[in-house]
Amino acid sequence: MPRTSSLYIESLSHEWLERYDKVRNQSLKLVETLTPEDQMVQSMPEASPAKWHIAHTTWFFETFVLAPRISGYVPFDTRFSFLFNSYYKRLGGHPHRTIRGAFSRPSLDEIRLYRMHVDNAMQELLGRERGEMNAELLRLLELGLNHEQQHQELIVTDIKHAFWTNPIRPAFRPALHPALHPTSKPGCHSGQVRAVESSASRVVPLAWRHFDEGTYEVGHDMRGFAFDNELPRHKAYLKSFCIASRLITNQEYMIFMDNGGYRRPELWLSDAWDHVCDNGWGSPLYWERTGDTWAQFTCNGMMPLDPAEPVCHVSFYEADAFARWADARLPTEFEWEIAAGSVRDSAKTSGNLLEKENFHPVPARQSAKAANQLRPSLQQVFGDTWEWTSSPYTAYPGYHFPAGAEGEYNGKFMCNQMVLRGGSCATPESHIRSTYRNFFPPQMRWQFSGIRLARNPELDG
Ligand SMILES: [Fe+2]
């Protein structure tokens, strides 16, 4: 169960009201360009319609905050407690996740009224609190806001997949953001030599940052909010390791492809190779080849593939195979966390996160620090793409399943999934931190997921 520190108890209710409004409005802003029909589409079982996300996040506040804390609270519609429950078995059941796109009723207008009903009740509840806030209310409020931010990222990734599934390929954000593709070419050749030649001046050289062997503290320090899966903080022994200064680029991934990456079973884990063969994988998700050039589907629609951008929409299986091909490996989640802890706080505010509204990873920047081969700075740590680690998603030593329905939030998924770190271009800035653990099954690739390599120091020199 998420914890609340004394720092938060001292916060004032009006500050929380502002924060509540800001997070809730961010969700509506994300869907404002979508039609009611767009918001109904569910293009695969793992994705959900935007309308469902908007309703389910509202359900969360109604279920976990309003109903238990306001005596005589009148729900907007008693049927919604079942309809918009995602997976909480202790709350009495829910529709199967694969049919969320079948709910034409309630209408989008009714969902908007549902949000207003809950927002009004939340504002009344928070307004009642004067001065210092009740600690339990704060804990639930914080959980609800972080939950909503998780679904904001899913709104983007799910509508991107839905629009890619549509043969006319609509764009989530039709206007090309000027920060993207400043020098895009009409398409890069798939051939290794030509790809390198066409983009060499823009790709930042990859350097390795060394970290010493030692026993490190990992996990959240309880200053501020954390999900239960980031706790408890504990010690972890790490051998010395090196981690890459930036994410792997499309150019580097194309070289892997041109080198037979998808045709060489020796590069792949057993399950991974079966998955490649069964699904005919030959490139990352959203890549399309026309003649000898590659394009990719983005939130701006189909775009030429930029060799300097981070490779994105790859699975753990692909990330692991690429690392093996590159004579490297993926970092463990604790190596990643220690490396991320060495990055300045400003890396987050300058990171390519949701608020930048790029909705797409951007190339690493040329800088003297990044080029320092002895102690290069780490780029793209927060934002751009989630970074696969080699760590399975399991409980930390001393972890306890929280009691009650809230205990179903994270703990019950600690099986058959891999940890990703760092956030993406669809992650809200106030939602990500160095201890944050995302998790997905190893074959999934509709999230903005990419690759940062690690290696053992004995390979150096
Ligand atoms: Fe949820």
Tab-separated table of C-alpha atoms and ligand atoms in Angstrom:
chain	number	residue	atom	x	y	z
A	1	MET	CA	0.000	0.000	0.000
A	2	PRO	CA	1.398	3.439	-0.832
A	3	ARG	CA	2.749	5.291	2.168
A	4	THR	CA	2.331	8.890	3.199
A	5	SER	CA	5.108	10.833	4.873
A	6	SER	CA	4.747	13.625	7.423
A	7	LEU	CA	5.789	15.997	4.662
A	8	TYR	CA	2.438	15.403	3.010
A	9	ILE	CA	0.363	15.673	6.156
A	10	GLU	CA	1.509	19.269	6.461
A	11	SER	CA	0.178	20.120	3.035
A	12	LEU	CA	-2.875	22.324	2.848
A	13	SER	CA	-6.174	21.373	1.316
A	14	HIS	CA	-6.229	24.196	-1.250
A	15	GLU	CA	-2.910	22.973	-2.629
A	16	TRP	CA	-4.366	19.536	-3.042
A	17	LEU	CA	-7.457	20.938	-4.708
A	18	GLU	CA	-5.240	22.648	-7.256
A	19	ARG	CA	-3.282	19.488	-7.821
A	20	TYR	CA	-6.453	17.406	-8.145
A	21	ASP	CA	-7.844	19.780	-10.781
A	22	LYS	CA	-4.557	19.853	-12.664
A	23	VAL	CA	-4.279	16.074	-12.938
A	24	ARG	CA	-7.958	15.568	-13.792
A	25	ASN	CA	-7.856	18.295	-16.450
A	26	GLN	CA	-4.757	16.739	-17.988
A	27	SER	CA	-6.767	13.607	-18.760
A	28	LEU	CA	-9.482	15.613	-20.503
A	29	LYS	CA	-6.889	17.578	-22.436
A	30	LEU	CA	-5.451	14.335	-23.796
A	31	VAL	CA	-8.788	13.276	-25.277
A	32	GLU	CA	-10.015	16.683	-26.450
A	33	THR	CA	-9.065	16.064	-30.082
A	34	LEU	CA	-10.698	12.626	-30.140
A	35	THR	CA	-14.212	12.080	-31.473
A	36	PRO	CA	-16.755	10.045	-29.464
A	37	GLU	CA	-16.182	7.226	-31.983
A	38	ASP	CA	-12.394	7.405	-31.476
A	39	GLN	CA	-12.910	7.080	-27.743
A	40	MET	CA	-14.798	3.807	-28.106
A	41	VAL	CA	-12.170	1.839	-29.999
A	42	GLN	CA	-10.401	-1.111	-28.349
A	43	SER	CA	-7.912	-2.446	-30.905
A	44	MET	CA	-6.555	-5.364	-28.850
A	45	PRO	CA	-7.303	-7.052	-25.510
A	46	GLU	CA	-4.440	-5.311	-23.697
A	47	ALA	CA	-5.564	-1.824	-24.741
A	48	SER	CA	-8.655	0.022	-23.554
A	49	PRO	CA	-10.889	2.678	-25.111
A	50	ALA	CA	-10.146	6.292	-24.127
A	51	LYS	CA	-13.720	6.578	-22.856
A	52	TRP	CA	-13.127	3.648	-20.537
A	53	HIS	CA	-9.925	5.251	-19.170
A	54	ILE	CA	-11.820	8.485	-18.487
A	55	ALA	CA	-14.573	6.589	-16.683
A	56	HIS	CA	-12.365	4.097	-14.819
A	57	THR	CA	-10.144	6.790	-13.278
A	58	THR	CA	-13.323	8.454	-12.025
A	59	TRP	CA	-14.543	5.142	-10.656
A	60	PHE	CA	-11.286	4.887	-8.706
A	61	PHE	CA	-11.954	8.105	-6.777
A	62	GLU	CA	-15.585	7.183	-6.224
A	63	THR	CA	-14.727	3.697	-4.986
A	64	PHE	CA	-11.646	4.313	-2.867
A	65	VAL	CA	-12.153	7.886	-1.667
A	66	LEU	CA	-15.755	9.085	-1.781
A	67	ALA	CA	-17.786	5.985	-0.930
A	68	PRO	CA	-15.773	5.053	2.191
A	69	ARG	CA	-15.286	8.619	3.468
A	70	ILE	CA	-18.619	10.386	2.881
A	71	SER	CA	-21.522	8.949	4.807
A	72	GLY	CA	-24.578	8.893	2.596
A	73	TYR	CA	-22.583	9.449	-0.603
A	74	VAL	CA	-24.908	8.994	-3.578
A	75	PRO	CA	-23.168	7.366	-6.559
A	76	PHE	CA	-23.769	8.839	-10.004
A	77	ASP	CA	-25.006	5.433	-11.206
A	78	THR	CA	-24.816	2.329	-9.020
A	79	ARG	CA	-24.211	0.136	-12.104
A	80	PHE	CA	-20.866	1.848	-12.728
A	81	SER	CA	-19.280	0.176	-9.702
A	82	PHE	CA	-19.275	-3.061	-11.727
A	83	LEU	CA	-18.988	-1.571	-15.204
A	84	PHE	CA	-15.784	0.412	-14.631
A	85	ASN	CA	-14.003	-1.877	-12.192
A	86	SER	CA	-10.840	-3.062	-13.946
A	87	TYR	CA	-9.547	-6.083	-12.035
A	88	TYR	CA	-10.359	-5.721	-8.319
A	89	LYS	CA	-11.821	-9.117	-7.429
A	90	ARG	CA	-12.515	-8.122	-3.839
A	91	LEU	CA	-14.900	-5.421	-5.066
A	92	GLY	CA	-17.417	-7.835	-6.505
A	93	GLY	CA	-16.418	-8.491	-10.086
A	94	HIS	CA	-16.088	-6.643	-13.365
A	95	PRO	CA	-16.643	-7.090	-17.105
A	96	HIS	CA	-13.973	-9.036	-18.982
A	97	ARG	CA	-11.239	-6.656	-20.132
A	98	THR	CA	-11.545	-7.773	-23.754
A	99	ILE	CA	-15.036	-6.280	-24.186
A	100	ARG	CA	-14.478	-2.744	-22.948
A	101	GLY	CA	-14.828	-1.496	-26.516
A	102	ALA	CA	-18.363	-2.874	-26.692
A	103	PHE	CA	-19.801	-0.355	-24.231
A	104	SER	CA	-21.555	2.183	-26.458
A	105	ARG	CA	-23.637	3.064	-23.403
A	106	PRO	CA	-23.211	4.981	-21.200
A	107	SER	CA	-22.546	7.646	-23.796
A	108	LEU	CA	-19.506	9.891	-23.721
A	109	ASP	CA	-21.736	12.735	-22.528
A	110	GLU	CA	-22.869	10.596	-19.598
A	111	ILE	CA	-19.249	9.786	-18.770
A	112	ARG	CA	-18.459	13.497	-18.732
A	113	LEU	CA	-21.347	14.058	-16.312
A	114	TYR	CA	-20.034	11.165	-14.209
A	115	ARG	CA	-16.657	12.906	-14.000
A	116	MET	CA	-18.310	16.191	-12.997
A	117	HIS	CA	-20.357	14.420	-10.325
A	118	VAL	CA	-17.261	12.862	-8.776
A	119	ASP	CA	-15.141	16.007	-9.185
A	120	ASN	CA	-17.783	18.067	-7.392
A	121	ALA	CA	-17.906	15.571	-4.533
A	122	MET	CA	-14.103	15.467	-4.319
A	123	GLN	CA	-13.876	19.256	-4.258
A	124	GLU	CA	-16.492	19.373	-1.514
A	125	LEU	CA	-14.637	16.747	0.493
A	126	LEU	CA	-11.284	18.511	0.137
A	127	GLY	CA	-12.848	21.896	0.791
A	128	ARG	CA	-14.201	20.599	4.085
A	129	GLU	CA	-10.683	19.887	5.270
A	130	ARG	CA	-9.193	23.028	6.737
A	131	GLY	CA	-5.479	23.439	7.291
A	132	GLU	CA	-3.739	20.131	7.776
A	133	MET	CA	-5.241	17.247	5.884
A	134	ASN	CA	-6.339	13.912	7.268
A	135	ALA	CA	-3.466	11.497	6.599
A	136	GLU	CA	-5.625	8.647	5.348
A	137	LEU	CA	-7.513	10.947	2.980
A	138	LEU	CA	-4.195	12.244	1.675
A	139	ARG	CA	-2.908	8.755	1.095
A	140	LEU	CA	-5.988	7.808	-0.909
A	141	LEU	CA	-5.977	11.085	-2.810
A	142	GLU	CA	-2.340	10.624	-3.758
A	143	LEU	CA	-3.004	7.080	-4.862
A	144	GLY	CA	-5.939	8.208	-7.013
A	145	LEU	CA	-3.911	10.949	-8.693
A	146	ASN	CA	-1.012	8.638	-9.437
A	147	HIS	CA	-3.448	6.047	-10.722
A	148	GLU	CA	-4.952	8.643	-13.066
A	149	GLN	CA	-1.489	9.585	-14.329
A	150	GLN	CA	-0.800	5.942	-15.171
A	151	HIS	CA	-3.956	5.883	-17.239
A	152	GLN	CA	-2.976	9.133	-18.977
A	153	GLU	CA	-0.015	7.296	-20.448
A	154	LEU	CA	-2.276	4.422	-21.449
A	155	ILE	CA	-4.678	6.837	-23.179
A	156	VAL	CA	-1.806	7.816	-25.486
A	157	THR	CA	-0.410	4.336	-26.118
A	158	ASP	CA	-3.839	2.771	-26.598
A	159	ILE	CA	-5.149	5.375	-29.056
A	160	LYS	CA	-1.862	5.185	-30.962
A	161	HIS	CA	-2.371	1.446	-31.376
A	162	ALA	CA	-6.033	1.965	-32.304
A	163	PHE	CA	-5.154	4.517	-34.998
A	164	TRP	CA	-2.373	2.291	-36.345
A	165	THR	CA	-4.873	-0.561	-36.618
A	166	ASN	CA	-7.131	1.669	-38.749
A	167	PRO	CA	-6.085	1.376	-42.447
A	168	ILE	CA	-6.512	5.126	-43.009
A	169	ARG	CA	-4.021	5.775	-40.183
A	170	PRO	CA	-5.447	8.816	-38.384
A	171	ALA	CA	-3.100	10.926	-36.272
A	172	PHE	CA	-3.521	11.498	-32.540
A	173	ARG	CA	-1.840	14.891	-32.932
A	174	PRO	CA	-2.049	15.774	-36.650
A	175	ALA	CA	0.272	18.798	-36.580
A	176	LEU	CA	3.932	17.869	-36.627
A	177	HIS	CA	5.577	19.197	-33.507
A	178	PRO	CA	8.510	21.425	-34.494
A	179	ALA	CA	10.756	19.818	-31.866
A	180	LEU	CA	10.547	16.604	-33.814
A	181	HIS	CA	12.385	15.777	-36.984
A	182	PRO	CA	14.215	19.097	-37.299
A	183	THR	CA	16.186	17.744	-40.210
A	184	SER	CA	14.077	14.764	-41.231
A	185	LYS	CA	14.954	13.290	-44.549
A	186	PRO	CA	12.402	11.707	-46.849
A	187	GLY	CA	13.334	8.271	-45.501
A	188	CYS	CA	16.435	6.413	-44.498
A	189	HIS	CA	17.715	3.435	-46.360
A	190	SER	CA	17.606	0.130	-44.587
A	191	GLY	CA	21.123	-0.692	-45.718
A	192	GLN	CA	23.677	-0.372	-42.992
A	193	VAL	CA	26.168	1.821	-44.825
A	194	ARG	CA	23.649	4.227	-46.278
A	195	ALA	CA	21.852	4.658	-42.956
A	196	VAL	CA	25.090	5.515	-41.225
A	197	GLU	CA	26.179	7.910	-43.934
A	198	SER	CA	22.889	9.783	-43.988
A	199	SER	CA	22.758	10.498	-40.270
A	200	ALA	CA	26.234	10.208	-38.801
A	201	SER	CA	26.431	13.899	-37.954
A	202	ARG	CA	23.303	13.770	-35.785
A	203	VAL	CA	23.823	10.603	-33.750
A	204	VAL	CA	25.565	11.274	-30.451
A	205	PRO	CA	28.427	8.806	-29.926
A	206	LEU	CA	27.607	6.167	-27.337
A	207	ALA	CA	29.874	6.211	-24.277
A	208	TRP	CA	29.994	4.016	-21.182
A	209	ARG	CA	29.674	5.279	-17.610
A	210	HIS	CA	31.400	3.157	-14.982
A	211	PHE	CA	29.994	2.397	-11.515
A	212	ASP	CA	32.000	0.776	-8.768
A	213	GLU	CA	31.286	-2.513	-7.098
A	214	GLY	CA	29.524	-2.070	-3.793
A	215	THR	CA	26.482	-2.440	-1.605
A	216	TYR	CA	23.901	0.159	-2.518
A	217	GLU	CA	20.593	1.299	-1.035
A	218	VAL	CA	17.750	0.719	-3.473
A	219	GLY	CA	14.013	1.274	-3.283
A	220	HIS	CA	12.074	4.350	-2.232
A	221	ASP	CA	13.187	6.332	0.834
A	222	MET	CA	9.618	7.193	1.931
A	223	ARG	CA	10.082	10.909	1.359
A	224	GLY	CA	6.970	11.580	-0.679
A	225	PHE	CA	4.712	9.158	-2.480
A	226	ALA	CA	5.745	5.713	-3.663
A	227	PHE	CA	3.860	2.682	-4.844
A	228	ASP	CA	4.076	-0.354	-2.617
A	229	ASN	CA	6.200	-2.201	-5.186
A	230	GLU	CA	9.053	0.324	-4.644
A	231	LEU	CA	9.254	-0.672	-0.971
A	232	PRO	CA	10.872	-1.500	1.319
A	233	ARG	CA	14.182	0.240	0.742
A	234	HIS	CA	16.929	-2.299	1.123
A	235	LYS	CA	20.538	-3.091	0.350
A	236	ALA	CA	21.663	-4.633	-2.921
A	237	TYR	CA	25.131	-5.812	-3.842
A	238	LEU	CA	26.263	-4.848	-7.341
A	239	LYS	CA	29.419	-5.886	-9.157
A	240	SER	CA	31.047	-3.012	-10.986
A	241	PHE	CA	29.194	-2.250	-14.195
A	242	CYS	CA	29.079	0.135	-17.123
A	243	ILE	CA	25.910	1.638	-18.500
A	244	ALA	CA	25.365	3.332	-21.852
A	245	SER	CA	25.224	7.122	-21.956
A	246	ARG	CA	22.098	7.171	-24.131
A	247	LEU	CA	19.382	5.005	-25.641
A	248	ILE	CA	19.963	2.794	-28.665
A	249	THR	CA	19.012	4.559	-31.890
A	250	ASN	CA	16.969	3.469	-34.901
A	251	GLN	CA	20.194	3.530	-36.892
A	252	GLU	CA	21.870	1.039	-34.555
A	253	TYR	CA	18.793	-1.151	-34.521
A	254	MET	CA	18.702	-1.179	-38.329
A	255	ILE	CA	22.265	-2.469	-38.363
A	256	PHE	CA	21.131	-5.300	-36.082
A	257	MET	CA	18.293	-6.034	-38.528
A	258	ASP	CA	20.582	-5.874	-41.556
A	259	ASN	CA	22.936	-8.226	-39.758
A	260	GLY	CA	20.195	-10.854	-39.666
A	261	GLY	CA	19.055	-10.022	-36.152
A	262	TYR	CA	15.569	-11.447	-36.644
A	263	ARG	CA	16.839	-14.531	-38.484
A	264	ARG	CA	19.505	-15.762	-36.070
A	265	PRO	CA	18.106	-18.015	-33.340
A	266	GLU	CA	21.394	-17.954	-31.419
A	267	LEU	CA	20.656	-14.340	-30.438
A	268	TRP	CA	17.268	-15.058	-28.883
A	269	LEU	CA	15.950	-16.618	-25.706
A	270	SER	CA	13.928	-19.766	-26.368
A	271	ASP	CA	10.509	-18.204	-25.706
A	272	ALA	CA	11.562	-15.139	-27.646
A	273	TRP	CA	12.587	-17.087	-30.751
A	274	ASP	CA	9.291	-18.993	-30.712
A	275	HIS	CA	7.487	-15.666	-30.506
A	276	VAL	CA	9.479	-14.199	-33.402
A	277	CYS	CA	8.688	-17.212	-35.573
A	278	ASP	CA	5.028	-17.509	-34.576
A	279	ASN	CA	4.339	-13.822	-35.178
A	280	GLY	CA	6.606	-13.164	-38.130
A	281	TRP	CA	8.463	-10.340	-36.430
A	282	GLY	CA	11.088	-8.593	-38.566
A	283	SER	CA	11.156	-5.068	-37.142
A	284	PRO	CA	9.853	-3.051	-34.183
A	285	LEU	CA	6.124	-2.438	-33.924
A	286	TYR	CA	4.842	0.404	-36.147
A	287	TRP	CA	7.731	0.162	-38.642
A	288	GLU	CA	6.767	-0.223	-42.288
A	289	ARG	CA	9.026	-0.730	-45.253
A	290	THR	CA	8.271	0.730	-48.663
A	291	GLY	CA	10.865	-0.217	-51.250
A	292	ASP	CA	14.209	0.371	-49.612
A	293	THR	CA	13.048	2.919	-47.056
A	294	TRP	CA	11.480	2.623	-43.632
A	295	ALA	CA	8.687	4.700	-42.146
A	296	GLN	CA	7.023	4.450	-38.756
A	297	PHE	CA	3.591	5.202	-37.399
A	298	THR	CA	3.715	7.969	-34.789
A	299	CYS	CA	1.206	10.087	-32.891
A	300	ASN	CA	1.678	12.547	-35.770
A	301	GLY	CA	0.774	9.852	-38.333
A	302	MET	CA	3.164	8.017	-40.663
A	303	MET	CA	6.632	9.609	-40.611
A	304	PRO	CA	9.991	8.824	-42.198
A	305	LEU	CA	12.144	6.801	-39.838
A	306	ASP	CA	14.739	9.090	-38.258
A	307	PRO	CA	17.983	7.147	-37.671
A	308	ALA	CA	18.974	9.370	-34.742
A	309	GLU	CA	15.841	8.808	-32.690
A	310	PRO	CA	15.766	6.130	-29.983
A	311	VAL	CA	14.398	2.831	-31.209
A	312	CYS	CA	10.948	2.434	-29.703
A	313	HIS	CA	8.126	-0.100	-29.432
A	314	VAL	CA	10.446	-3.064	-28.971
A	315	SER	CA	9.688	-5.934	-26.618
A	316	PHE	CA	11.921	-7.270	-23.870
A	317	TYR	CA	12.614	-10.180	-26.222
A	318	GLU	CA	13.936	-7.811	-28.898
A	319	ALA	CA	15.865	-5.665	-26.426
A	320	ASP	CA	17.562	-8.757	-24.998
A	321	ALA	CA	18.455	-10.124	-28.465
A	322	PHE	CA	19.850	-6.762	-29.548
A	323	ALA	CA	21.995	-6.583	-26.422
A	324	ARG	CA	23.391	-10.069	-27.065
A	325	TRP	CA	24.159	-9.143	-30.683
A	326	ALA	CA	25.939	-6.000	-29.447
A	327	ASP	CA	28.169	-7.988	-27.035
A	328	ALA	CA	26.434	-6.260	-24.154
A	329	ARG	CA	23.435	-6.909	-21.913
A	330	LEU	CA	20.464	-5.110	-20.432
A	331	PRO	CA	21.017	-3.458	-17.042
A	332	THR	CA	19.449	-4.999	-13.972
A	333	GLU	CA	16.817	-2.758	-12.434
A	334	PHE	CA	19.136	-1.914	-9.532
A	335	GLU	CA	22.017	-0.999	-11.843
A	336	TRP	CA	19.601	1.281	-13.666
A	337	GLU	CA	18.357	2.803	-10.405
A	338	ILE	CA	21.861	3.552	-9.125
A	339	ALA	CA	22.838	5.055	-12.478
A	340	ALA	CA	19.671	7.179	-12.559
A	341	GLY	CA	20.373	8.375	-9.021
A	342	SER	CA	23.569	9.990	-10.311
A	343	VAL	CA	21.615	12.204	-12.690
A	344	ARG	CA	20.739	15.758	-11.664
A	345	ASP	CA	17.139	16.612	-10.811
A	346	SER	CA	17.042	18.926	-13.801
A	347	ALA	CA	17.200	15.860	-16.040
A	348	LYS	CA	13.578	15.252	-15.214
A	349	THR	CA	12.302	18.739	-15.971
A	350	SER	CA	14.256	18.822	-19.208
A	351	GLY	CA	13.234	15.271	-20.090
A	352	ASN	CA	10.980	14.428	-23.020
A	353	LEU	CA	7.942	13.600	-20.884
A	354	LEU	CA	4.189	14.028	-21.389
A	355	GLU	CA	4.128	17.775	-20.711
A	356	LYS	CA	6.419	18.385	-23.691
A	357	GLU	CA	3.562	17.074	-25.862
A	358	ASN	CA	5.939	15.460	-28.355
A	359	PHE	CA	4.365	12.038	-27.766
A	360	HIS	CA	7.441	10.639	-29.481
A	361	PRO	CA	11.064	9.977	-28.448
A	362	VAL	CA	13.628	12.501	-29.693
A	363	PRO	CA	17.358	12.152	-30.469
A	364	ALA	CA	19.988	12.564	-27.759
A	365	ARG	CA	21.683	15.953	-27.741
A	366	GLN	CA	25.272	16.643	-28.655
A	367	SER	CA	27.118	17.941	-25.596
A	368	ALA	CA	30.645	18.079	-24.270
A	369	LYS	CA	29.642	16.220	-21.109
A	370	ALA	CA	28.018	13.418	-23.068
A	371	ALA	CA	31.165	13.076	-25.144
A	372	ASN	CA	33.448	12.872	-22.091
A	373	GLN	CA	34.679	9.304	-22.472
A	374	LEU	CA	36.019	9.105	-18.908
A	375	ARG	CA	32.833	10.181	-17.160
A	376	PRO	CA	30.092	10.765	-19.719
A	377	SER	CA	26.790	12.224	-18.593
A	378	LEU	CA	23.734	10.014	-18.947
A	379	GLN	CA	21.074	11.242	-21.358
A	380	GLN	CA	17.414	10.292	-21.884
A	381	VAL	CA	17.185	8.748	-18.391
A	382	PHE	CA	13.728	10.194	-17.730
A	383	GLY	CA	11.307	10.267	-20.627
A	384	ASP	CA	11.621	9.347	-24.314
A	385	THR	CA	11.210	5.574	-23.857
A	386	TRP	CA	10.757	3.186	-20.965
A	387	GLU	CA	13.915	1.107	-20.649
A	388	TRP	CA	13.735	-2.658	-20.406
A	389	THR	CA	15.826	-4.171	-17.639
A	390	SER	CA	16.918	-7.785	-17.220
A	391	SER	CA	15.033	-7.977	-13.910
A	392	PRO	CA	11.838	-9.966	-13.467
A	393	TYR	CA	9.069	-8.110	-11.655
A	394	THR	CA	9.110	-9.602	-8.160
A	395	ALA	CA	8.662	-8.433	-4.585
A	396	TYR	CA	11.473	-6.699	-2.731
A	397	PRO	CA	12.764	-8.431	0.435
A	398	GLY	CA	10.308	-7.717	3.237
A	399	TYR	CA	7.442	-6.773	0.922
A	400	HIS	CA	3.967	-7.483	2.234
A	401	PHE	CA	0.813	-7.657	0.176
A	402	PRO	CA	-1.315	-4.751	1.393
A	403	ALA	CA	-4.650	-5.681	2.929
A	404	GLY	CA	-7.980	-5.128	1.211
A	405	ALA	CA	-8.814	-4.302	-2.387
A	406	GLU	CA	-5.902	-1.830	-2.628
A	407	GLY	CA	-3.637	-4.825	-2.222
A	408	GLU	CA	-4.608	-5.855	-5.739
A	409	TYR	CA	-3.021	-2.737	-7.235
A	410	ASN	CA	0.513	-4.082	-7.784
A	411	GLY	CA	1.379	-7.202	-5.828
A	412	LYS	CA	-0.775	-9.717	-7.657
A	413	PHE	CA	1.029	-8.984	-10.943
A	414	MET	CA	4.418	-10.102	-9.674
A	415	CYS	CA	4.726	-13.022	-12.080
A	416	ASN	CA	5.803	-13.410	-15.722
A	417	GLN	CA	6.598	-9.736	-16.279
A	418	MET	CA	9.800	-7.726	-16.666
A	419	VAL	CA	10.676	-4.395	-15.052
A	420	LEU	CA	11.018	-1.206	-17.097
A	421	ARG	CA	12.449	2.045	-15.742
A	422	GLY	CA	12.596	5.750	-16.508
A	423	GLY	CA	9.256	6.760	-18.014
A	424	SER	CA	8.501	7.738	-21.588
A	425	CYS	CA	7.333	10.633	-23.730
A	426	ALA	CA	3.809	9.793	-22.480
A	427	THR	CA	4.648	9.760	-18.740
A	428	PRO	CA	3.702	12.827	-16.663
A	429	GLU	CA	6.732	14.533	-15.162
A	430	SER	CA	5.443	14.454	-11.585
A	431	HIS	CA	4.802	10.712	-11.905
A	432	ILE	CA	8.290	9.383	-12.576
A	433	ARG	CA	11.297	8.912	-10.286
A	434	SER	CA	14.436	6.785	-10.142
A	435	THR	CA	12.799	4.091	-7.977
A	436	TYR	CA	9.641	3.765	-10.129
A	437	ARG	CA	9.009	0.217	-11.363
A	438	ASN	CA	6.884	-0.304	-14.454
A	439	PHE	CA	6.226	-3.849	-15.611
A	440	PHE	CA	4.972	-5.599	-18.731
A	441	PRO	CA	5.081	-9.125	-20.168
A	442	PRO	CA	8.241	-9.738	-22.233
A	443	GLN	CA	6.480	-9.906	-25.588
A	444	MET	CA	4.519	-6.635	-25.304
A	445	ARG	CA	5.624	-3.646	-27.367
A	446	TRP	CA	2.773	-1.184	-27.701
A	447	GLN	CA	4.175	0.900	-24.857
A	448	PHE	CA	6.932	3.422	-25.662
A	449	SER	CA	9.673	0.928	-24.739
A	450	GLY	CA	13.308	1.106	-25.810
A	451	ILE	CA	16.847	-0.076	-25.046
A	452	ARG	CA	19.725	1.144	-22.887
A	453	LEU	CA	22.667	-1.240	-22.761
A	454	ALA	CA	24.926	-2.253	-19.899
A	455	ARG	CA	28.102	-4.270	-19.895
A	456	ASN	CA	30.662	-5.772	-17.560
A	457	PRO	CA	33.813	-3.645	-17.139
A	458	GLU	CA	36.165	-6.490	-18.060
A	459	LEU	CA	34.979	-6.019	-21.641
A	460	ASP	CA	36.369	-2.509	-21.688
A	461	GLY	CA	39.700	-1.697	-23.169
B	1	FE	FE	-6.626	1.368	-13.198
